[in-house]
CSV table of C-alpha atoms in Angstrom, one decimal:
chain,number,residue,atom,x,y,z
A,51,MET,CA,-116.2,-144.5,-108.2
A,52,ASN,CA,-114.5,-145.5,-111.5
A,53,GLY,CA,-110.8,-144.8,-111.6
A,54,ALA,CA,-110.9,-143.3,-115.0
A,55,ALA,CA,-113.3,-140.6,-113.8
A,56,VAL,CA,-111.0,-139.8,-110.9
A,57,ILE,CA,-108.1,-138.8,-113.2
A,58,GLN,CA,-108.8,-135.2,-114.1
A,59,PRO,CA,-105.4,-133.7,-114.8
A,60,ALA,CA,-104.6,-130.2,-113.7
A,61,PRO,CA,-101.3,-129.7,-115.4
A,62,ILE,CA,-100.8,-126.0,-115.0
A,63,PRO,CA,-100.9,-125.9,-111.1
A,64,PHE,CA,-98.9,-129.1,-111.0
A,65,TYR,CA,-96.1,-127.8,-113.3
A,66,THR,CA,-96.0,-124.4,-111.6
A,67,VAL,CA,-95.4,-125.9,-108.2
A,68,LEU,CA,-93.2,-128.7,-109.3
A,69,VAL,CA,-90.9,-126.5,-111.4
A,70,LEU,CA,-90.5,-124.1,-108.5
A,71,TYR,CA,-89.8,-127.0,-106.1
A,72,LEU,CA,-87.3,-128.7,-108.4
A,73,GLY,CA,-85.7,-125.4,-109.1
A,74,ILE,CA,-85.0,-124.9,-105.4
A,75,MET,CA,-83.5,-128.4,-105.1
A,76,ALA,CA,-81.3,-127.7,-108.1
A,77,PHE,CA,-80.1,-124.4,-106.6
A,78,ILE,CA,-79.3,-126.1,-103.3
A,79,GLY,CA,-77.2,-128.6,-105.3
A,80,TRP,CA,-75.3,-125.8,-107.0
A,81,TYR,CA,-74.8,-124.0,-103.7
A,82,ALA,CA,-73.6,-127.2,-102.0
A,83,GLY,CA,-71.2,-127.8,-104.9
A,84,ARG,CA,-69.5,-124.5,-104.2
A,85,LYS,CA,-69.0,-125.5,-100.6
A,86,THR,CA,-67.8,-129.0,-101.4
A,87,ASN,CA,-64.0,-128.7,-101.2
A,88,ASN,CA,-62.8,-132.3,-100.8
A,89,ILE,CA,-63.7,-135.9,-101.1
A,90,GLY,CA,-64.8,-136.0,-97.4
A,91,ASP,CA,-67.3,-133.2,-98.0
A,92,PHE,CA,-68.6,-135.0,-101.1
A,93,PHE,CA,-69.2,-138.4,-99.5
A,94,VAL,CA,-69.9,-137.7,-95.8
A,95,LEU,CA,-70.0,-134.0,-95.2
A,96,SER,CA,-66.6,-134.3,-93.5
A,97,GLY,CA,-68.3,-135.8,-90.4
A,98,LYS,CA,-69.8,-132.4,-89.4
A,99,ALA,CA,-73.6,-133.0,-89.7
A,100,GLY,CA,-75.6,-131.7,-86.7
A,101,VAL,CA,-78.7,-133.0,-85.0
A,102,VAL,CA,-81.4,-131.6,-87.3
A,103,VAL,CA,-79.5,-132.5,-90.5
A,104,SER,CA,-78.6,-136.0,-89.2
A,105,GLY,CA,-82.0,-136.9,-87.9
A,106,ILE,CA,-84.1,-135.7,-90.8
A,107,ALA,CA,-81.6,-136.9,-93.4
A,108,TYR,CA,-81.6,-140.4,-92.0
A,109,PHE,CA,-85.4,-140.7,-91.9
A,110,SER,CA,-85.9,-139.0,-95.3
A,111,THR,CA,-83.4,-141.3,-96.9
A,112,GLN,CA,-85.0,-144.4,-95.2
A,113,PHE,CA,-88.5,-143.3,-96.3
A,114,SER,CA,-89.1,-143.3,-100.0
A,115,MET,CA,-91.7,-143.6,-102.8
A,116,GLY,CA,-92.2,-147.1,-101.3
A,117,THR,CA,-93.4,-145.4,-98.0
A,118,PHE,CA,-95.6,-142.8,-99.7
A,119,LEU,CA,-96.8,-144.7,-102.8
A,120,GLY,CA,-95.9,-148.3,-102.8
A,121,THR,CA,-96.8,-149.2,-99.2
A,122,PRO,CA,-100.1,-147.3,-99.2
A,123,GLY,CA,-100.9,-148.9,-102.5
A,124,THR,CA,-100.3,-152.4,-101.1
A,125,ILE,CA,-102.4,-151.5,-98.0
A,126,TYR,CA,-105.2,-150.3,-100.3
A,127,GLY,CA,-105.8,-153.9,-101.1
A,128,VAL,CA,-105.3,-155.3,-97.6
A,129,GLY,CA,-107.0,-152.9,-95.0
A,130,TYR,CA,-105.8,-152.1,-91.5
A,131,ALA,CA,-103.7,-155.2,-91.2
A,132,GLY,CA,-101.5,-153.8,-94.0
A,133,MET,CA,-100.3,-151.0,-91.8
A,134,ALA,CA,-98.1,-153.6,-90.1
A,135,ILE,CA,-95.9,-153.6,-93.2
A,136,SER,CA,-93.7,-150.8,-91.8
A,137,VAL,CA,-95.3,-148.8,-88.9
A,138,PRO,CA,-94.0,-151.0,-86.1
A,139,GLY,CA,-90.6,-151.3,-87.7
A,140,ALA,CA,-90.4,-147.5,-88.2
A,141,VAL,CA,-90.2,-147.1,-84.4
A,142,PHE,CA,-86.9,-149.0,-84.3
A,143,CYS,CA,-85.3,-148.5,-87.7
A,144,MET,CA,-83.0,-145.8,-86.4
A,145,ILE,CA,-82.8,-146.9,-82.8
A,146,LEU,CA,-81.4,-150.4,-83.3
A,147,PRO,CA,-78.7,-149.4,-85.8
A,148,ALA,CA,-77.6,-146.6,-83.6
A,149,LEU,CA,-77.4,-148.8,-80.5
A,150,LEU,CA,-75.7,-151.8,-82.2
A,151,ILE,CA,-73.3,-150.1,-84.6
A,152,GLY,CA,-73.7,-146.3,-84.7
A,153,ARG,CA,-71.6,-145.3,-81.7
A,154,LYS,CA,-68.6,-147.4,-82.9
A,155,LEU,CA,-68.9,-146.2,-86.5
A,156,ILE,CA,-68.8,-142.6,-85.5
A,157,THR,CA,-65.7,-143.2,-83.5
A,158,LEU,CA,-64.0,-145.2,-86.3
A,159,GLY,CA,-65.1,-142.8,-89.0
A,160,HIS,CA,-63.6,-139.8,-87.3
A,161,LYS,CA,-60.5,-141.5,-86.2
A,162,TYR,CA,-59.6,-143.3,-89.4
A,163,GLY,CA,-61.4,-141.2,-92.1
A,164,PHE,CA,-63.9,-143.9,-93.2
A,165,LEU,CA,-66.3,-142.5,-95.8
A,166,THR,CA,-68.2,-145.5,-97.0
A,167,MET,CA,-69.4,-149.0,-95.8
A,168,ALA,CA,-66.6,-150.5,-98.0
A,169,ASP,CA,-64.0,-148.4,-96.1
A,170,TYR,CA,-65.1,-150.0,-92.8
A,171,LEU,CA,-65.4,-153.6,-94.2
A,172,THR,CA,-62.2,-153.4,-96.1
A,173,ASP,CA,-60.2,-152.1,-93.1
A,174,ARG,CA,-61.9,-154.4,-90.6
A,175,TYR,CA,-61.3,-157.6,-92.7
A,176,HIS,CA,-58.0,-156.4,-94.0
A,177,SER,CA,-59.1,-157.3,-97.6
A,178,LYS,CA,-59.7,-155.1,-100.6
A,179,LYS,CA,-61.8,-157.9,-102.1
A,180,MET,CA,-64.6,-156.7,-99.7
A,181,SER,CA,-64.7,-153.5,-101.7
A,182,GLY,CA,-65.3,-155.3,-104.9
A,183,VAL,CA,-68.0,-157.6,-103.5
A,184,LEU,CA,-69.8,-154.8,-101.9
A,185,GLY,CA,-69.5,-152.6,-105.0
A,186,VAL,CA,-71.0,-155.3,-107.3
A,187,MET,CA,-73.8,-156.0,-104.8
A,188,MET,CA,-74.7,-152.3,-104.6
A,189,LEU,CA,-74.9,-152.0,-108.3
A,190,PHE,CA,-77.1,-155.1,-108.5
A,191,PHE,CA,-79.5,-154.1,-105.8
A,192,LEU,CA,-79.4,-150.3,-105.3
A,193,VAL,CA,-80.0,-149.5,-109.0
A,194,PRO,CA,-83.4,-151.2,-108.7
A,195,MET,CA,-84.0,-149.4,-105.4
A,196,MET,CA,-83.5,-146.1,-107.1
A,197,GLY,CA,-85.6,-147.3,-110.0
A,198,ALA,CA,-88.5,-147.9,-107.6
A,199,GLN,CA,-88.4,-144.3,-106.5
A,200,ILE,CA,-88.2,-142.9,-110.0
A,201,ILE,CA,-91.2,-145.1,-111.1
A,202,GLY,CA,-93.2,-143.2,-108.4
A,203,ALA,CA,-92.4,-139.9,-110.2
A,204,GLY,CA,-94.0,-141.3,-113.3
A,205,VAL,CA,-97.1,-142.3,-111.4
A,206,ILE,CA,-97.5,-138.8,-110.0
A,207,VAL,CA,-97.0,-137.1,-113.3
A,208,HIS,CA,-99.5,-139.3,-115.0
A,209,VAL,CA,-102.2,-138.7,-112.3
A,210,PHE,CA,-101.7,-134.9,-112.3
A,211,THR,CA,-101.1,-134.2,-116.0
A,212,GLY,CA,-102.3,-137.2,-118.0
A,213,LEU,CA,-98.9,-137.5,-119.6
A,214,PRO,CA,-97.1,-140.9,-120.0
A,215,GLU,CA,-95.3,-142.1,-116.9
A,216,TRP,CA,-91.9,-142.0,-118.6
A,217,VAL,CA,-92.0,-138.2,-118.6
A,218,GLY,CA,-92.0,-138.1,-114.8
A,219,VAL,CA,-89.3,-140.7,-114.7
A,220,VAL,CA,-86.9,-138.8,-116.9
A,221,GLY,CA,-87.6,-135.4,-115.4
A,222,MET,CA,-87.0,-136.5,-111.8
A,223,GLY,CA,-83.9,-138.5,-112.9
A,224,ILE,CA,-82.3,-135.5,-114.5
A,225,ILE,CA,-82.9,-133.2,-111.5
A,226,VAL,CA,-81.4,-135.6,-109.0
A,227,ILE,CA,-78.4,-136.3,-111.2
A,228,LEU,CA,-77.7,-132.6,-111.4
A,229,TYR,CA,-77.7,-131.8,-107.7
A,230,CYS,CA,-75.9,-135.0,-106.7
A,231,MET,CA,-73.3,-134.5,-109.3
A,232,SER,CA,-72.7,-130.9,-108.1
A,233,GLY,CA,-73.0,-131.2,-104.3
A,234,GLY,CA,-72.5,-134.9,-103.4
A,235,MET,CA,-73.6,-135.7,-99.8
A,236,LYS,CA,-73.7,-132.1,-98.8
A,237,GLY,CA,-76.2,-131.4,-101.5
A,238,ALA,CA,-78.1,-134.6,-100.7
A,239,MET,CA,-78.3,-133.9,-96.9
A,240,MET,CA,-79.2,-130.2,-97.4
A,241,THR,CA,-82.1,-131.1,-99.7
A,242,ASP,CA,-83.1,-133.9,-97.3
A,243,VAL,CA,-83.9,-131.4,-94.6
A,244,ILE,CA,-86.4,-129.7,-96.8
A,245,GLN,CA,-87.7,-132.9,-98.3
A,246,GLY,CA,-88.1,-134.6,-94.9
A,247,SER,CA,-90.1,-131.6,-93.5
A,248,LEU,CA,-92.3,-131.6,-96.6
A,249,MET,CA,-92.8,-135.4,-96.3
A,250,ILE,CA,-94.2,-135.0,-92.7
A,251,ALA,CA,-96.5,-132.2,-93.8
A,252,THR,CA,-97.7,-134.3,-96.8
A,253,ALA,CA,-98.5,-137.3,-94.5
A,254,VAL,CA,-100.5,-135.1,-92.1
A,255,VAL,CA,-102.5,-133.3,-94.8
A,256,THR,CA,-103.1,-136.5,-96.9
A,257,PHE,CA,-104.4,-138.3,-93.8
A,258,ILE,CA,-106.8,-135.4,-92.9
A,259,VAL,CA,-108.1,-135.2,-96.5
A,260,SER,CA,-108.6,-139.0,-96.6
A,261,VAL,CA,-110.7,-138.8,-93.4
A,262,VAL,CA,-112.8,-136.0,-94.7
A,263,MET,CA,-113.3,-137.7,-98.1
A,264,GLY,CA,-114.5,-140.9,-96.3
A,265,GLY,CA,-117.0,-139.0,-94.2
A,266,GLY,CA,-115.2,-139.5,-90.9
A,267,PHE,CA,-113.8,-142.6,-89.1
A,268,SER,CA,-117.1,-144.1,-88.2
A,269,ASN,CA,-118.4,-143.9,-91.8
A,270,ILE,CA,-115.1,-145.2,-93.2
A,271,ASN,CA,-115.1,-148.2,-91.0
A,272,HIS,CA,-118.8,-148.9,-91.7
A,273,THR,CA,-118.0,-148.7,-95.5
A,274,LEU,CA,-115.0,-151.0,-95.2
A,275,GLN,CA,-117.1,-153.5,-93.2
A,276,SER,CA,-119.8,-153.5,-95.9
A,277,MET,CA,-117.2,-154.0,-98.6
A,278,ASN,CA,-115.2,-156.7,-96.9
A,279,GLU,CA,-115.0,-157.4,-93.1
A,280,ALA,CA,-111.4,-158.6,-93.6
A,281,TYR,CA,-110.3,-155.0,-94.2
A,282,LEU,CA,-110.9,-154.4,-90.5
A,283,THR,CA,-109.1,-157.3,-89.0
A,284,PHE,CA,-105.9,-159.4,-89.1
A,285,PRO,CA,-104.7,-161.0,-91.3
A,286,GLY,CA,-106.4,-158.6,-93.7
A,287,ALA,CA,-108.0,-159.1,-97.1
A,288,ASN,CA,-106.7,-162.3,-98.8
A,289,GLY,CA,-105.0,-163.3,-95.6
A,290,TYR,CA,-102.1,-160.9,-96.5
A,291,MET,CA,-100.7,-160.4,-93.0
A,292,PRO,CA,-100.4,-163.6,-90.9
A,293,TRP,CA,-98.5,-163.4,-87.7
A,294,THR,CA,-95.3,-164.7,-89.2
A,295,TYR,CA,-95.3,-162.0,-91.9
A,296,TYR,CA,-96.2,-159.4,-89.3
A,297,VAL,CA,-93.2,-160.3,-87.1
A,298,SER,CA,-91.0,-160.4,-90.3
A,299,ASN,CA,-91.9,-156.9,-91.2
A,300,ILE,CA,-91.1,-155.5,-87.8
A,301,VAL,CA,-87.6,-157.1,-87.9
A,302,LEU,CA,-87.1,-156.3,-91.6
A,303,TRP,CA,-87.6,-152.6,-91.3
A,304,SER,CA,-85.7,-152.1,-88.1
A,305,PHE,CA,-82.9,-154.6,-87.7
A,306,PHE,CA,-81.9,-155.0,-91.3
A,307,THR,CA,-81.6,-151.3,-92.0
A,308,MET,CA,-78.0,-151.8,-90.8
A,309,GLY,CA,-77.1,-153.5,-94.0
A,310,GLN,CA,-78.2,-150.5,-96.2
A,311,PRO,CA,-75.0,-148.6,-97.4
A,312,HIS,CA,-76.8,-145.3,-97.8
A,313,LEU,CA,-78.0,-145.4,-94.2
A,314,PHE,CA,-74.8,-147.0,-92.8
A,315,THR,CA,-72.8,-144.1,-94.2
A,316,LYS,CA,-75.0,-141.5,-92.4
A,317,PHE,CA,-73.2,-142.4,-89.1
A,318,PHE,CA,-69.9,-141.3,-90.6
A,319,ALA,CA,-71.4,-137.9,-91.4
A,320,MET,CA,-72.6,-137.3,-87.8
A,321,LYS,CA,-70.6,-134.8,-85.7
A,322,ASP,CA,-70.4,-136.9,-82.5
A,323,HIS,CA,-72.2,-139.4,-80.2
A,324,LYS,CA,-74.3,-136.8,-78.6
A,325,THR,CA,-75.5,-135.6,-82.0
A,326,MET,CA,-76.4,-139.2,-82.9
A,327,PHE,CA,-78.6,-139.8,-79.8
A,328,LYS,CA,-80.5,-136.5,-80.3
A,329,ALA,CA,-80.8,-137.3,-84.0
A,330,ILE,CA,-82.4,-140.7,-83.1
A,331,LEU,CA,-85.2,-139.0,-81.1
A,332,LEU,CA,-85.9,-136.5,-84.0
A,333,GLY,CA,-85.6,-139.1,-86.7
A,334,THR,CA,-87.7,-141.8,-84.9
A,335,ALA,CA,-90.5,-139.3,-84.2
A,336,GLY,CA,-90.6,-138.2,-87.8
A,337,MET,CA,-90.6,-141.7,-89.2
A,338,PHE,CA,-93.3,-143.1,-86.8
A,339,PHE,CA,-95.6,-140.1,-87.2
A,340,SER,CA,-95.4,-139.8,-91.0
A,341,ALA,CA,-95.5,-143.6,-91.7
A,342,THR,CA,-98.6,-144.1,-89.5
A,343,LEU,CA,-100.5,-141.3,-91.1
A,344,ILE,CA,-99.6,-141.9,-94.8
A,345,GLU,CA,-100.4,-145.7,-94.4
A,346,TRP,CA,-103.6,-145.0,-92.6
A,347,ALA,CA,-104.6,-142.8,-95.5
A,348,GLY,CA,-104.2,-145.8,-97.8
A,349,VAL,CA,-106.8,-147.6,-95.7
A,350,ASN,CA,-109.1,-144.7,-95.7
A,351,GLY,CA,-108.8,-144.5,-99.5
A,352,ILE,CA,-110.5,-147.9,-99.9
A,353,ALA,CA,-113.8,-146.4,-98.7
A,354,SER,CA,-113.8,-143.4,-101.1
A,355,ILE,CA,-111.9,-144.5,-104.3
A,356,GLN,CA,-112.3,-147.7,-106.1
A,357,ASN,CA,-111.3,-149.3,-109.5
A,358,ILE,CA,-108.2,-147.3,-110.0
A,359,GLU,CA,-105.6,-148.2,-112.8
A,360,LYS,CA,-103.0,-149.3,-110.3
A,361,ALA,CA,-102.9,-149.3,-106.5
A,362,ASP,CA,-99.8,-147.1,-106.4
A,363,GLN,CA,-102.0,-144.2,-107.5
A,364,ILE,CA,-104.1,-144.1,-104.3
A,365,ILE,CA,-102.3,-141.3,-102.4
A,366,PRO,CA,-101.9,-138.9,-105.4
A,367,MET,CA,-105.6,-139.4,-106.2
A,368,ILE,CA,-106.6,-138.6,-102.6
A,369,LEU,CA,-104.7,-135.3,-102.8
A,370,GLN,CA,-106.0,-134.6,-106.3
A,371,ARG,CA,-109.6,-135.2,-105.6
A,372,GLY,CA,-109.7,-133.7,-102.1
A,373,MET,CA,-107.8,-130.5,-102.5
A,374,ASN,CA,-107.4,-127.3,-104.6
A,375,PRO,CA,-105.1,-128.1,-107.5
A,376,PHE,CA,-102.4,-125.7,-106.3
A,377,LEU,CA,-102.5,-127.0,-102.7
A,378,ALA,CA,-102.6,-130.6,-103.9
A,379,SER,CA,-99.5,-130.0,-106.1
A,380,ILE,CA,-97.6,-128.5,-103.1
A,381,PHE,CA,-98.2,-131.6,-101.0
A,382,ILE,CA,-97.7,-134.0,-103.9
A,383,ALA,CA,-94.2,-132.5,-104.0
A,384,GLY,CA,-93.8,-134.1,-100.6
A,385,ILE,CA,-94.1,-137.5,-102.3
A,386,VAL,CA,-91.7,-136.4,-104.9
A,387,ALA,CA,-89.4,-135.4,-102.0
A,388,ALA,CA,-89.7,-138.9,-100.6
A,389,GLY,CA,-88.4,-140.4,-103.8
A,390,MET,CA,-85.7,-137.8,-104.3
A,391,SER,CA,-84.3,-138.0,-100.8
A,392,THR,CA,-83.9,-141.7,-101.1
A,393,ILE,CA,-82.4,-141.6,-104.6
A,394,ASP,CA,-79.9,-138.9,-103.8
A,395,GLY,CA,-78.5,-140.7,-100.7
A,396,ILE,CA,-78.3,-144.0,-102.6
A,397,LEU,CA,-76.8,-142.3,-105.8
A,398,VAL,CA,-74.0,-140.7,-103.8
A,399,THR,CA,-73.3,-143.9,-102.0
A,400,THR,CA,-73.3,-146.0,-105.1
A,401,THR,CA,-71.1,-143.5,-106.9
A,402,GLY,CA,-68.7,-143.9,-104.0
A,403,ALA,CA,-68.8,-147.7,-104.4
A,404,VAL,CA,-67.7,-147.4,-108.0
A,405,THR,CA,-65.2,-144.7,-107.8
A,406,ARG,CA,-63.5,-145.3,-104.4
A,407,ASP,CA,-64.2,-148.9,-103.5
A,408,ILE,CA,-63.7,-150.4,-107.0
A,409,TYR,CA,-61.7,-147.9,-109.0
A,410,GLN,CA,-59.4,-146.3,-106.4
A,411,LYS,CA,-58.8,-149.3,-104.2
A,412,ILE,CA,-58.7,-152.1,-106.8
A,413,ILE,CA,-58.3,-150.8,-110.4
A,414,ASN,CA,-56.1,-147.7,-110.0
A,415,LYS,CA,-54.5,-147.6,-106.6
A,416,ASP,CA,-52.5,-144.5,-107.6
A,417,ALA,CA,-55.7,-142.4,-108.3
A,418,THR,CA,-55.7,-139.2,-106.3
A,419,ASP,CA,-58.7,-137.9,-104.4
A,420,GLU,CA,-59.0,-135.2,-107.1
A,421,ASN,CA,-59.2,-137.9,-109.8
A,422,VAL,CA,-61.9,-139.6,-107.8
A,423,MET,CA,-63.9,-136.4,-107.4
A,424,LYS,CA,-63.9,-135.8,-111.2
A,425,LEU,CA,-64.7,-139.5,-111.9
A,426,SER,CA,-67.6,-139.3,-109.3
A,427,LYS,CA,-69.4,-136.7,-111.4
A,428,VAL,CA,-69.2,-138.9,-114.5
A,429,VAL,CA,-70.2,-142.0,-112.7
A,430,THR,CA,-73.2,-140.2,-111.1
A,431,VAL,CA,-74.5,-139.3,-114.6
A,432,ILE,CA,-74.0,-142.9,-115.9
A,433,ILE,CA,-75.7,-144.6,-112.9
A,434,GLY,CA,-78.5,-142.0,-113.1
A,435,ILE,CA,-79.1,-142.8,-116.8
A,436,ILE,CA,-79.3,-146.5,-116.0
A,437,VAL,CA,-81.8,-145.8,-113.2
A,438,ILE,CA,-83.9,-143.7,-115.6
A,439,CYS,CA,-84.0,-146.6,-118.1
A,440,PHE,CA,-85.0,-149.0,-115.2
A,441,GLY,CA,-87.8,-146.6,-114.3
A,442,VAL,CA,-89.1,-146.4,-117.9
A,443,PHE,CA,-89.3,-150.2,-118.3
A,444,GLN,CA,-90.9,-150.7,-114.8
A,445,PRO,CA,-90.3,-154.5,-114.1
A,446,GLY,CA,-92.6,-154.6,-111.1
A,447,SER,CA,-94.6,-152.5,-108.6
A,448,ILE,CA,-92.8,-149.9,-106.4
A,449,PHE,CA,-93.3,-152.0,-103.2
A,450,GLU,CA,-92.1,-155.3,-104.8
A,451,ILE,CA,-88.9,-153.7,-106.3
A,452,ASN,CA,-88.1,-151.8,-103.1
A,453,LEU,CA,-88.5,-154.9,-101.0
A,454,PHE,CA,-86.3,-157.0,-103.3
A,455,ALA,CA,-83.5,-154.4,-103.3
A,456,PHE,CA,-83.7,-153.8,-99.5
A,457,SER,CA,-83.5,-157.5,-98.8
A,458,GLY,CA,-80.5,-158.0,-101.1
A,459,MET,CA,-78.4,-155.4,-99.3
A,460,ALA,CA,-79.6,-156.5,-95.9
A,461,ILE,CA,-77.3,-159.6,-96.2
A,462,PHE,CA,-74.4,-157.3,-95.2
A,463,VAL,CA,-75.8,-157.2,-91.7
A,464,VAL,CA,-73.9,-160.5,-91.1
A,465,PRO,CA,-70.3,-159.2,-91.9
A,466,ILE,CA,-71.1,-155.9,-90.3
A,467,LEU,CA,-72.2,-157.3,-86.9
A,468,PHE,CA,-69.7,-160.1,-86.8
A,469,GLY,CA,-67.0,-157.6,-87.8
A,470,ILE,CA,-68.0,-155.3,-84.9
A,471,TYR,CA,-68.5,-158.0,-82.2
A,472,TRP,CA,-66.4,-161.0,-83.1
A,473,LYS,CA,-62.6,-160.7,-83.3
A,474,LYS,CA,-62.1,-164.0,-85.1
A,475,ALA,CA,-64.4,-163.1,-88.1
A,476,THR,CA,-62.3,-163.3,-91.3
A,477,ALA,CA,-62.5,-161.8,-94.8
A,478,LYS,CA,-63.1,-165.2,-96.4
A,479,GLY,CA,-65.8,-165.9,-93.9
A,480,ALA,CA,-67.4,-162.5,-94.6
A,481,ILE,CA,-67.3,-162.9,-98.4
A,482,ALA,CA,-68.6,-166.5,-98.2
A,483,SER,CA,-71.5,-165.4,-96.0
A,484,VAL,CA,-72.5,-162.7,-98.5
A,485,ILE,CA,-72.3,-165.0,-101.5
A,486,VAL,CA,-74.2,-167.9,-99.8
A,487,GLY,CA,-76.6,-165.4,-98.4
A,488,ILE,CA,-77.5,-163.9,-101.7
A,489,ILE,CA,-78.0,-167.4,-103.3
A,490,SER,CA,-80.2,-168.4,-100.3
A,491,LEU,CA,-82.2,-165.2,-100.6
A,492,LEU,CA,-82.9,-165.8,-104.3
A,493,LEU,CA,-83.9,-169.5,-103.6
A,494,PHE,CA,-86.2,-168.6,-100.7
A,495,THR,CA,-87.8,-165.8,-102.8
A,496,LEU,CA,-88.1,-167.4,-106.2
A,497,ASN,CA,-88.4,-171.2,-105.6
A,498,PRO,CA,-91.8,-172.2,-104.2
A,499,SER,CA,-90.5,-175.5,-102.7
A,500,VAL,CA,-87.6,-173.7,-100.9
A,501,LYS,CA,-89.9,-170.8,-99.9
A,502,ALA,CA,-92.2,-173.2,-98.0
A,503,LEU,CA,-89.3,-174.0,-95.7
A,504,ALA,CA,-89.4,-170.5,-94.3
A,505,MET,CA,-92.8,-171.3,-92.7
A,506,GLY,CA,-94.3,-168.0,-93.6
A,507,PHE,CA,-91.4,-165.8,-92.4
A,508,HIS,CA,-89.7,-163.4,-94.8
A,509,ALA,CA,-86.8,-165.0,-96.8
A,510,LEU,CA,-84.3,-162.9,-94.9
A,511,PHE,CA,-84.9,-164.9,-91.7
A,512,PRO,CA,-83.6,-168.3,-92.8
A,513,THR,CA,-81.1,-166.6,-95.2
A,514,THR,CA,-79.5,-164.7,-92.3
A,515,ILE,CA,-79.2,-167.8,-90.2
A,516,ILE,CA,-77.5,-169.7,-93.0
A,517,ALA,CA,-75.2,-166.7,-93.8
A,518,SER,CA,-74.2,-166.5,-90.1
A,519,ILE,CA,-73.4,-170.2,-89.9
A,520,VAL,CA,-71.3,-169.9,-93.0
A,521,MET,CA,-69.5,-166.9,-91.5
A,522,ILE,CA,-68.7,-168.9,-88.3
A,523,VAL,CA,-67.6,-172.1,-90.0
A,524,VAL,CA,-65.4,-170.5,-92.7
A,525,SER,CA,-63.9,-168.1,-90.2
A,526,LYS,CA,-62.9,-171.0,-88.0
A,527,PHE,CA,-60.8,-172.5,-90.8
A,528,THR,CA,-59.3,-169.3,-92.3
A,529,GLU,CA,-56.7,-166.8,-91.2
A,530,THR,CA,-57.8,-163.9,-89.1
A,531,PRO,CA,-56.8,-160.3,-89.9
A,532,PRO,CA,-53.5,-159.1,-88.4
A,533,GLN,CA,-53.5,-158.2,-84.7
A,534,GLU,CA,-52.8,-154.6,-85.6
A,535,THR,CA,-56.2,-154.5,-87.4
A,536,ILE,CA,-58.0,-156.2,-84.6
A,537,ASP,CA,-56.6,-153.8,-82.1
A,538,ARG,CA,-57.6,-150.8,-84.2
A,539,HIS,CA,-61.2,-152.0,-84.3
A,540,PHE,CA,-61.6,-153.4,-80.8
A,541,THR,CA,-59.8,-150.8,-78.7
A,542,VAL,CA,-61.7,-147.7,-79.7
């Protein structure tokens, strides 16, 4: 079927449901703002998040427009092999960080009042320069990550109303700015519970609708085989998923989540270790279940919808074509939730990087927590406006932008793990590893000759090896942090 014929906007049901949903999110932000009494509340909920809030908030922040639009859109051109993009990694993306760093971060966070990744790195390496390096990297990579989510809102608004995509970009941006500016992490995590639940429901319903539209599993597979047998096997259409890239994706979406500041910070918000392990079970189940179904729906969509304007539209089109307009709008709100839940977590974390890690620790060391709170609201608005502009100009597909931003922040896995497990790791070693790591990542990503040296693996594989070698070598020849600092981090 021609894609132009598929787009039959139903703006009234869409606006009715979306305005109601966004209104609820805005109210929660306002309510959270009234309950946010200090800087600890604003950034990490004062370390009091329970099992349900912790588990759902982690997975709803990890999952994004990339999961619900960008990844199914990529899979739409690949077939079943494309599901390996994130489904295997989704099983471990909360388990590995919790086992490797989570327990210690909860202890350190509660004992020393850490609120951000920069708090940990600055204290561990006894260097305020770590705050500046992390802050700059977060602005460079996390603004695009937020931009990828907000582009998805534009895609949804276009499919359901026929309006230009920039309308959805601006609308979503304003709502998220308002509730993050008001409630900080409390507002973000409270809305995440609703958004995460809605995301699971959307994944289930979209999958069922896609199966019905395709005439059942047998008919879908028969249709895919008649179109292109590669849709049914590895490495997929156009050879997209060779074994090296398959392995890369498993490691990428599980191990490297430790380097994401908006996920790292979630451990500081958890109440205790018992809460963390229960949250792992809840969050992992939610991630694996929803990722499998929404990505499978992308495969099913190949059999029933062809020749669409852009691949990112496949999931909204399945809902639009297969359901009553009001019901479709309710579940499309689940995709909006996926983007909002990621943006709010990143926006609060990025705001913290600017106001606490750069301003309070480097620019104005005399700034009080009250000053930082006030500045945070202003910075939230400024960053939000930059993200909206990024979304309007759309420099790439949702999946491409998301992957680039995720990879950039993943470099911090090196100073984090060395900081936790190696007493002799130094600040100069950590900073050098990040700088060399970023340069290596860009070379392996953008330069075809250098990229060939990765032998089919994702650029993060060789980049992490190089960054680790730099960390070891530089640390061997530079001064370690004071013994007091080492004791503080290795005797808890």
